[in-house]
Amino acid sequence: MTGTTKAQPPVSLTLDKTYQLAMQNYPLIKQRELVKQTASLNIDNLGKAFLPQASISGQATYQSEVTKINIPIQGVDVPSLSKGQYRVVADVNQLVYDGGATKQQQNIQRLTDDAEQQKIEVELYKIRERVNQLFLGVLFLDEQLKQVGLIKSDLNIGIKRVEAQVANGVAFKSNLNTLKAELLKAEQRAIEISSSRKGLIDVLGLFINQTLPENIILETPAIKSAALDNRIDRPELKLFTAQQQLLFSQNKLISAKNTPKASLFVQGGYGRPGLNFLNTDFAFFYTTGLRLNWNIGSLYTKKNERKLIGINQKLIDVQKETFLLNTSTTLKQQQAEVDKYQKLVSTDAAIIDLRQSVKEAAKAQLENGVITANDYLREVNAEDQARQSLITHKIQLLQWQINYQTTAGKQ
């Protein structure tokens, strides 16, 4: 005996899960790791400033005249220096103090990485708006399909009753054909809606890098009224903070660059003459000591550099203030739309109750032959229009609620 194969249940998907998958698979996400690797390499290179720095140099020269001692000294033969001189020198320098410049440069690199990561977050957040459109578009079409199912049910009921009347000779066949034609139109409408739904599902699948089945269920998001507050928690605000911290660190680097730097050094070489200029033979030599370096040229630009940083800080403050103002204005407008559609949905429910009662009465009148199929169809369509308005207003309400949360950064 062959067992029956149980059909697999359709896959379901929530809006939050869609956000997560869309951001995980968006090509821009790859930039995160690249920025992180770049920052790590730069920080590592900066840290090597405190490793011994070695260099090798050499030179061969010929000069037209050299120092001579023409004072005769009894018993002492003072050799003449060679006009050809040769030298190879190895220099090893160990930085011991740089005024904190290296540390500040490393910190700047970390903060630059934070700012770049936040820029990526800002761009990724924009994906939510596109996902909202696709997700809510599918939910709207799902409600449309449900309504078409109700219309078909009402039409089938009317068809059965008119068929009985035609069979009994109390109704014209044209009445029956009118209802059948409307049923075919409803079926066409269902085909169109299903095709549009498949198109949206396919695009949504591209965003999350998955092949979604046509019968996938998109769960309607649950909106909490408490979430519709005016507090703003967008990634742009974190970007402004990261940029301010970066400028603050750059300001500290200006001070570090204007401090003296100290290092130990060792020089060793081989050449003619060596350190003893009176020795004309090739010889090894070395010197060691402490080197102090202070570049006072940077003092000339220190004041202007601080002014530039101050200007950039004010620019960021203005950008932040502008962003908050624009976002708050958008939230006010979206809240007004939410309030409007909440009232419309409430009114739609009352209209549907009235239209449904009229249709039920028409259904009984049709069965008793009091009204024609066209009269019944008019009441069916009137209820359909009322339900269509409710579907539209409910999805629009949900859309404005989700848009509000997206604008405020509550998702």
Coordinates of C-alpha atoms in Angstrom, one line a residue:
M1 CA 0.0 0.0 0.0
T2 CA 1.4 3.3 -1.0
G3 CA 1.4 5.9 1.7
T4 CA 0.3 9.5 1.0
T5 CA 3.0 12.1 1.0
K6 CA 2.2 14.9 3.5
A7 CA 2.7 18.4 1.9
Q8 CA 5.3 20.6 3.4
P9 CA 3.9 23.6 5.3
P10 CA 4.6 27.0 3.7
V11 CA 7.6 28.9 5.0
S12 CA 6.8 32.0 7.0
L13 CA 8.8 35.2 7.3
T14 CA 8.7 38.1 9.7
L15 CA 9.6 41.7 8.9
D16 CA 12.4 41.7 11.5
K17 CA 13.9 38.6 10.0
T18 CA 13.7 40.1 6.5
Y19 CA 15.6 43.2 7.7
Q20 CA 18.3 40.9 9.2
L21 CA 18.7 38.8 6.1
A22 CA 18.6 41.8 3.7
M23 CA 21.4 43.5 5.6
Q24 CA 23.5 40.3 5.9
N25 CA 23.3 39.8 2.1
Y26 CA 23.6 43.3 0.9
P27 CA 26.9 43.8 -1.0
L28 CA 27.8 46.8 1.1
I29 CA 28.2 44.5 4.2
K30 CA 31.5 43.3 2.7
Q31 CA 32.9 46.7 3.2
R32 CA 32.7 46.4 7.0
E33 CA 35.5 43.8 7.1
L34 CA 37.6 45.6 4.6
V35 CA 37.5 48.8 6.7
K36 CA 38.3 46.8 9.8
Q37 CA 41.3 45.1 8.2
T38 CA 42.6 48.5 6.9
A39 CA 42.4 50.0 10.4
S40 CA 44.1 47.1 12.0
L41 CA 47.0 47.2 9.5
N42 CA 47.4 51.0 9.9
I43 CA 47.4 50.7 13.7
D44 CA 50.0 47.9 13.6
N45 CA 52.2 50.0 11.3
L46 CA 52.0 53.0 13.6
G47 CA 53.0 50.8 16.6
K48 CA 56.2 49.9 14.8
A49 CA 57.5 53.5 15.3
F50 CA 58.9 52.3 18.7
L51 CA 60.9 49.5 17.0
P52 CA 64.6 50.1 16.3
Q53 CA 64.9 51.9 13.0
A54 CA 68.1 51.0 11.0
S55 CA 69.6 52.5 7.9
I56 CA 72.8 51.9 6.0
S57 CA 74.6 54.6 3.9
G58 CA 77.9 54.9 2.1
Q59 CA 79.8 57.5 0.2
A60 CA 83.1 57.9 -1.7
T61 CA 84.5 61.4 -2.2
Y62 CA 87.5 63.1 -3.6
Q63 CA 88.4 66.6 -2.5
S64 CA 90.8 69.0 -4.0
E65 CA 92.5 69.9 -0.8
V66 CA 92.9 68.4 2.7
T67 CA 94.1 69.7 6.1
K68 CA 97.8 69.7 6.5
I69 CA 100.1 70.3 9.5
N70 CA 103.2 72.1 8.3
I71 CA 104.7 72.6 11.8
P72 CA 107.8 70.3 12.1
I73 CA 107.8 68.3 15.2
Q74 CA 111.1 66.5 16.1
G75 CA 110.7 62.7 16.1
V76 CA 107.1 62.9 14.9
D77 CA 106.0 62.2 11.4
V78 CA 102.6 63.7 10.7
P79 CA 101.0 61.9 7.7
S80 CA 99.1 63.8 5.1
L81 CA 95.4 63.0 4.7
S82 CA 94.2 61.3 1.6
K83 CA 92.2 63.4 -0.9
G84 CA 90.1 60.2 -1.6
Q85 CA 87.8 59.4 1.4
Y86 CA 85.5 56.4 1.8
R87 CA 82.9 55.6 4.4
V88 CA 80.1 53.0 5.0
V89 CA 77.9 53.7 8.0
A90 CA 75.1 51.8 9.8
D91 CA 72.7 53.9 11.9
V92 CA 70.3 52.4 14.5
N93 CA 67.8 54.8 16.1
Q94 CA 65.5 53.9 18.9
L95 CA 62.6 56.2 19.7
V96 CA 62.0 56.5 23.4
Y97 CA 59.6 59.5 23.6
D98 CA 57.4 61.2 21.0
G99 CA 55.1 63.2 23.2
G100 CA 52.3 60.7 22.7
A101 CA 52.0 61.3 19.0
T102 CA 52.0 57.6 18.1
K103 CA 49.4 56.8 20.6
Q104 CA 47.2 59.6 19.4
Q105 CA 47.6 58.5 15.8
Q106 CA 46.6 55.0 16.7
N107 CA 43.6 56.3 18.5
I108 CA 42.7 58.5 15.5
Q109 CA 42.8 55.4 13.3
R110 CA 40.5 53.5 15.7
L111 CA 38.0 56.4 15.7
T112 CA 38.3 56.7 11.9
D113 CA 37.3 53.0 11.7
D114 CA 34.4 53.7 14.0
A115 CA 33.2 56.6 11.8
E116 CA 33.5 54.6 8.6
Q117 CA 31.6 51.6 10.2
Q118 CA 28.8 54.0 11.2
K119 CA 28.7 55.4 7.6
I120 CA 28.1 51.8 6.5
E121 CA 25.4 51.4 9.1
V122 CA 23.7 54.5 7.9
E123 CA 23.6 53.2 4.3
L124 CA 22.5 49.7 5.4
Y125 CA 19.6 51.3 7.4
K126 CA 18.2 52.7 4.2
I127 CA 17.5 49.1 3.0
R128 CA 14.7 49.0 5.6
E129 CA 12.6 51.5 3.6
R130 CA 12.8 49.3 0.4
V131 CA 12.0 46.2 2.5
N132 CA 9.0 47.9 4.0
Q133 CA 7.6 48.7 0.5
L134 CA 8.0 45.1 -0.7
F135 CA 6.8 43.4 2.5
L136 CA 3.7 45.6 2.9
G137 CA 3.0 45.3 -0.8
V138 CA 2.7 41.5 -0.4
L139 CA 0.5 41.9 2.7
F140 CA -1.8 44.2 0.8
L141 CA -2.1 41.7 -2.0
D142 CA -2.8 38.9 0.5
E143 CA -5.7 40.9 1.8
Q144 CA -6.9 41.5 -1.7
L145 CA -6.9 37.7 -2.4
K146 CA -8.9 37.1 0.7
Q147 CA -11.5 39.6 -0.4
V148 CA -11.7 38.0 -3.8
G149 CA -12.4 34.7 -2.1
L150 CA -15.3 36.3 -0.2
I151 CA -16.7 37.8 -3.5
K152 CA -16.5 34.4 -5.2
S153 CA -18.3 32.8 -2.3
D154 CA -21.1 35.3 -2.5
L155 CA -21.4 35.0 -6.3
N156 CA -21.5 31.2 -6.1
I157 CA -24.3 31.4 -3.6
G158 CA -26.2 33.7 -5.9
I159 CA -25.5 31.5 -8.9
K160 CA -26.9 28.4 -7.1
R161 CA -30.1 30.2 -6.1
V162 CA -30.6 31.7 -9.6
E163 CA -30.0 28.3 -11.2
A164 CA -32.8 26.9 -9.1
Q165 CA -35.1 29.8 -10.2
V166 CA -34.2 29.3 -13.9
A167 CA -34.9 25.6 -13.6
N168 CA -38.3 26.4 -12.1
G169 CA -39.0 29.0 -14.8
V170 CA -39.2 31.9 -12.4
A171 CA -36.0 33.7 -13.6
F172 CA -34.4 34.5 -16.8
K173 CA -31.1 32.8 -17.8
S174 CA -29.6 36.2 -18.5
N175 CA -29.6 36.8 -14.8
L176 CA -27.7 33.7 -14.3
N177 CA -25.2 34.6 -17.0
T178 CA -24.7 38.0 -15.4
L179 CA -23.6 36.4 -12.1
K180 CA -21.4 33.8 -13.9
A181 CA -19.6 36.6 -15.8
E182 CA -18.9 38.4 -12.6
L183 CA -17.5 35.2 -11.2
L184 CA -15.1 34.9 -14.1
K185 CA -14.1 38.6 -13.6
A186 CA -13.4 37.7 -9.9
E187 CA -11.2 34.8 -11.0
Q188 CA -9.3 37.0 -13.4
R189 CA -8.8 39.5 -10.6
A190 CA -7.3 36.7 -8.4
I191 CA -4.9 35.7 -11.2
E192 CA -3.7 39.3 -11.6
I193 CA -3.2 39.7 -7.8
S194 CA -1.4 36.4 -7.6
S195 CA 0.9 37.3 -10.4
S196 CA 1.8 40.7 -8.8
R197 CA 2.4 39.0 -5.5
K198 CA 4.8 36.5 -7.1
G199 CA 6.8 39.5 -8.6
L200 CA 7.1 41.2 -5.2
I201 CA 8.1 37.9 -3.6
D202 CA 10.8 37.3 -6.2
V203 CA 12.3 40.8 -5.7
L204 CA 12.2 40.3 -1.9
G205 CA 14.0 37.0 -2.4
L206 CA 16.8 38.9 -4.3
F207 CA 17.2 41.3 -1.3
I208 CA 17.6 38.4 1.2
N209 CA 19.5 36.1 -1.3
Q210 CA 17.0 33.3 -1.0
T211 CA 14.5 31.7 -3.4
L212 CA 11.2 32.2 -1.7
P213 CA 8.2 29.9 -2.5
E214 CA 5.1 31.5 -4.0
N215 CA 3.0 30.3 -1.0
I216 CA 5.3 31.9 1.6
I217 CA 3.4 33.5 4.5
L218 CA 4.5 37.0 5.5
E219 CA 3.5 37.6 9.1
T220 CA 1.7 40.9 9.8
P221 CA 4.0 42.9 12.1
A222 CA 2.5 43.7 15.5
I223 CA 2.8 47.4 16.2
K224 CA 2.8 48.5 19.8
S225 CA 1.4 52.0 20.4
A226 CA 4.1 52.7 23.0
A227 CA 6.6 52.4 20.2
L228 CA 5.3 55.5 18.5
D229 CA 7.2 58.0 20.6
N230 CA 9.2 60.9 19.4
R231 CA 12.6 59.7 20.7
I232 CA 15.1 59.4 17.8
D233 CA 17.7 56.6 17.8
R234 CA 19.0 56.6 14.3
P235 CA 22.5 55.4 13.2
E236 CA 23.1 58.9 11.9
L237 CA 23.3 60.2 15.5
K238 CA 26.0 57.6 16.3
L239 CA 27.9 58.7 13.2
F240 CA 27.8 62.4 14.4
T241 CA 29.2 61.3 17.8
A242 CA 31.9 59.2 16.1
Q243 CA 32.9 62.2 14.0
Q244 CA 33.1 64.5 17.0
Q245 CA 35.3 62.0 18.9
L246 CA 37.6 61.8 15.9
L247 CA 38.0 65.6 15.8
F248 CA 38.6 65.7 19.5
S249 CA 41.4 63.1 19.1
Q250 CA 42.9 65.1 16.1
N251 CA 43.0 68.2 18.4
K252 CA 45.0 66.2 20.9
L253 CA 47.4 65.1 18.2
I254 CA 48.2 68.7 17.4
S255 CA 49.7 69.1 20.9
A256 CA 51.5 65.8 20.6
K257 CA 53.1 66.9 17.3
N258 CA 54.5 70.1 18.9
T259 CA 56.4 68.3 21.7
P260 CA 60.1 67.4 21.5
K261 CA 61.0 63.8 20.6
A262 CA 63.9 61.9 22.1
S263 CA 65.7 58.8 20.8
L264 CA 68.8 56.7 21.4
F265 CA 71.2 56.1 18.5
V266 CA 74.2 54.0 17.6
Q267 CA 76.3 54.6 14.5
G268 CA 79.0 52.2 13.4
G269 CA 81.0 52.3 10.3
Y270 CA 84.1 51.5 8.3
G271 CA 86.1 53.9 6.2
R272 CA 89.1 56.1 5.6
P273 CA 89.6 58.2 7.6
G274 CA 87.9 56.9 10.7
L275 CA 87.2 59.1 13.6
N276 CA 90.9 59.7 13.9
F277 CA 91.6 62.1 11.0
L278 CA 95.3 61.7 11.4
N279 CA 95.1 58.0 10.6
T280 CA 95.2 57.4 6.8
D281 CA 94.4 53.7 7.1
F282 CA 90.9 52.1 6.8
A283 CA 89.4 51.7 10.3
F284 CA 86.2 50.7 12.1
F285 CA 84.5 53.3 14.3
Y286 CA 81.3 53.9 16.2
T287 CA 79.4 56.6 18.1
T288 CA 76.4 56.4 20.5
G289 CA 74.3 58.9 22.3
L290 CA 70.9 60.6 22.9
R291 CA 69.3 62.6 20.2
L292 CA 66.7 65.3 20.8
N293 CA 64.5 66.6 18.0
W294 CA 62.0 69.4 18.2
N295 CA 60.3 70.6 15.0
I296 CA 59.3 74.1 15.8
G297 CA 58.0 74.7 12.3
S298 CA 54.7 73.1 13.3
L299 CA 54.2 75.8 15.8
Y300 CA 53.5 78.2 13.0
T301 CA 50.4 76.3 11.9
K302 CA 49.2 75.1 15.3
K303 CA 46.7 77.9 15.8
N304 CA 45.1 77.6 12.4
E305 CA 44.9 73.8 12.7
R306 CA 42.9 74.2 16.0
K307 CA 40.6 76.7 14.3
L308 CA 39.9 74.3 11.4
I309 CA 39.0 71.5 13.9
G310 CA 36.7 73.9 15.7
I311 CA 35.0 74.8 12.4
N312 CA 34.5 71.2 11.5
Q313 CA 33.1 70.5 15.0
K314 CA 30.5 73.3 14.5
L315 CA 29.7 71.9 11.0
I316 CA 28.9 68.5 12.6
D317 CA 26.8 70.2 15.2
V318 CA 24.8 72.0 12.5
Q319 CA 24.4 68.8 10.5
K320 CA 23.1 67.0 13.6
E321 CA 20.7 69.8 14.5
T322 CA 19.4 69.8 10.9
F323 CA 19.0 66.1 10.9
L324 CA 17.1 66.1 14.2
L325 CA 14.8 68.9 13.0
N326 CA 14.0 67.2 9.7
T327 CA 13.4 63.9 11.4
S328 CA 11.2 65.4 14.1
T329 CA 9.2 67.1 11.4
T330 CA 8.8 63.9 9.5
L331 CA 7.7 62.1 12.6
K332 CA 5.0 64.7 13.2
Q333 CA 3.6 64.2 9.7
Q334 CA 3.7 60.5 10.0
Q335 CA 1.9 60.6 13.4
A336 CA -0.8 62.7 11.8
E337 CA -1.2 60.0 9.1
V338 CA -1.4 57.3 11.7
D339 CA -4.2 59.1 13.6
K340 CA -6.1 59.7 10.3
Y341 CA -6.0 56.0 9.2
Q342 CA -6.9 54.8 12.7
K343 CA -10.1 56.8 12.4
L344 CA -10.8 55.7 8.8
V345 CA -10.4 52.0 9.8
S346 CA -12.9 52.5 12.6
T347 CA -15.4 54.1 10.2
D348 CA -14.8 51.4 7.6
A349 CA -15.8 48.7 10.1
A350 CA -19.1 50.4 10.7
I351 CA -19.8 50.8 7.0
I352 CA -19.0 47.1 6.4
D353 CA -21.5 46.0 9.0
L354 CA -24.2 48.1 7.3
R355 CA -23.3 46.9 3.8
Q356 CA -23.2 43.3 5.0
S357 CA -26.7 43.5 6.5
V358 CA -28.0 45.0 3.3
K359 CA -26.3 42.2 1.2
E360 CA -27.8 39.5 3.5
A361 CA -31.2 41.0 3.0
A362 CA -30.6 41.1 -0.8
K363 CA -29.6 37.4 -0.7
A364 CA -32.9 36.5 0.9
Q365 CA -34.8 38.7 -1.6
L366 CA -33.0 37.1 -4.5
E367 CA -34.0 33.6 -3.3
N368 CA -37.6 34.7 -3.0
G369 CA -37.5 36.3 -6.4
V370 CA -38.2 39.8 -5.1
I371 CA -35.1 41.3 -6.7
T372 CA -33.1 40.5 -9.9
A373 CA -29.5 39.2 -10.1
N374 CA -28.3 42.7 -11.0
D375 CA -29.9 44.1 -7.8
Y376 CA -28.1 41.4 -5.8
L377 CA -24.9 42.0 -7.6
R378 CA -25.1 45.7 -6.8
E379 CA -25.2 45.0 -3.1
V380 CA -22.4 42.4 -3.4
N381 CA -20.2 45.0 -5.1
A382 CA -21.1 47.7 -2.6
E383 CA -19.9 45.5 0.3
D384 CA -16.8 44.6 -1.7
Q385 CA -16.0 48.3 -2.1
A386 CA -16.4 48.8 1.6
R387 CA -14.1 45.9 2.4
Q388 CA -11.6 47.1 -0.2
S389 CA -11.5 50.5 1.5
L390 CA -10.9 48.7 4.9
I391 CA -8.1 46.6 3.4
T392 CA -6.5 49.7 1.9
H393 CA -6.8 51.8 5.0
K394 CA -5.5 49.0 7.3
I395 CA -2.4 48.4 5.2
Q396 CA -1.9 52.2 4.9
L397 CA -2.2 52.5 8.7
L398 CA 0.3 49.6 9.1
Q399 CA 2.6 51.3 6.6
W400 CA 2.6 54.7 8.4
Q401 CA 3.2 53.0 11.7
I402 CA 6.2 51.0 10.4
N403 CA 7.5 54.1 8.6
Y404 CA 7.2 56.0 11.9
Q405 CA 9.3 53.4 13.6
T406 CA 11.8 53.3 10.8
T407 CA 12.2 57.1 10.8
A408 CA 12.6 57.1 14.6
G409 CA 15.1 54.2 14.5
K410 CA 13.0 52.0 16.8
Q411 CA 13.5 48.8 14.6

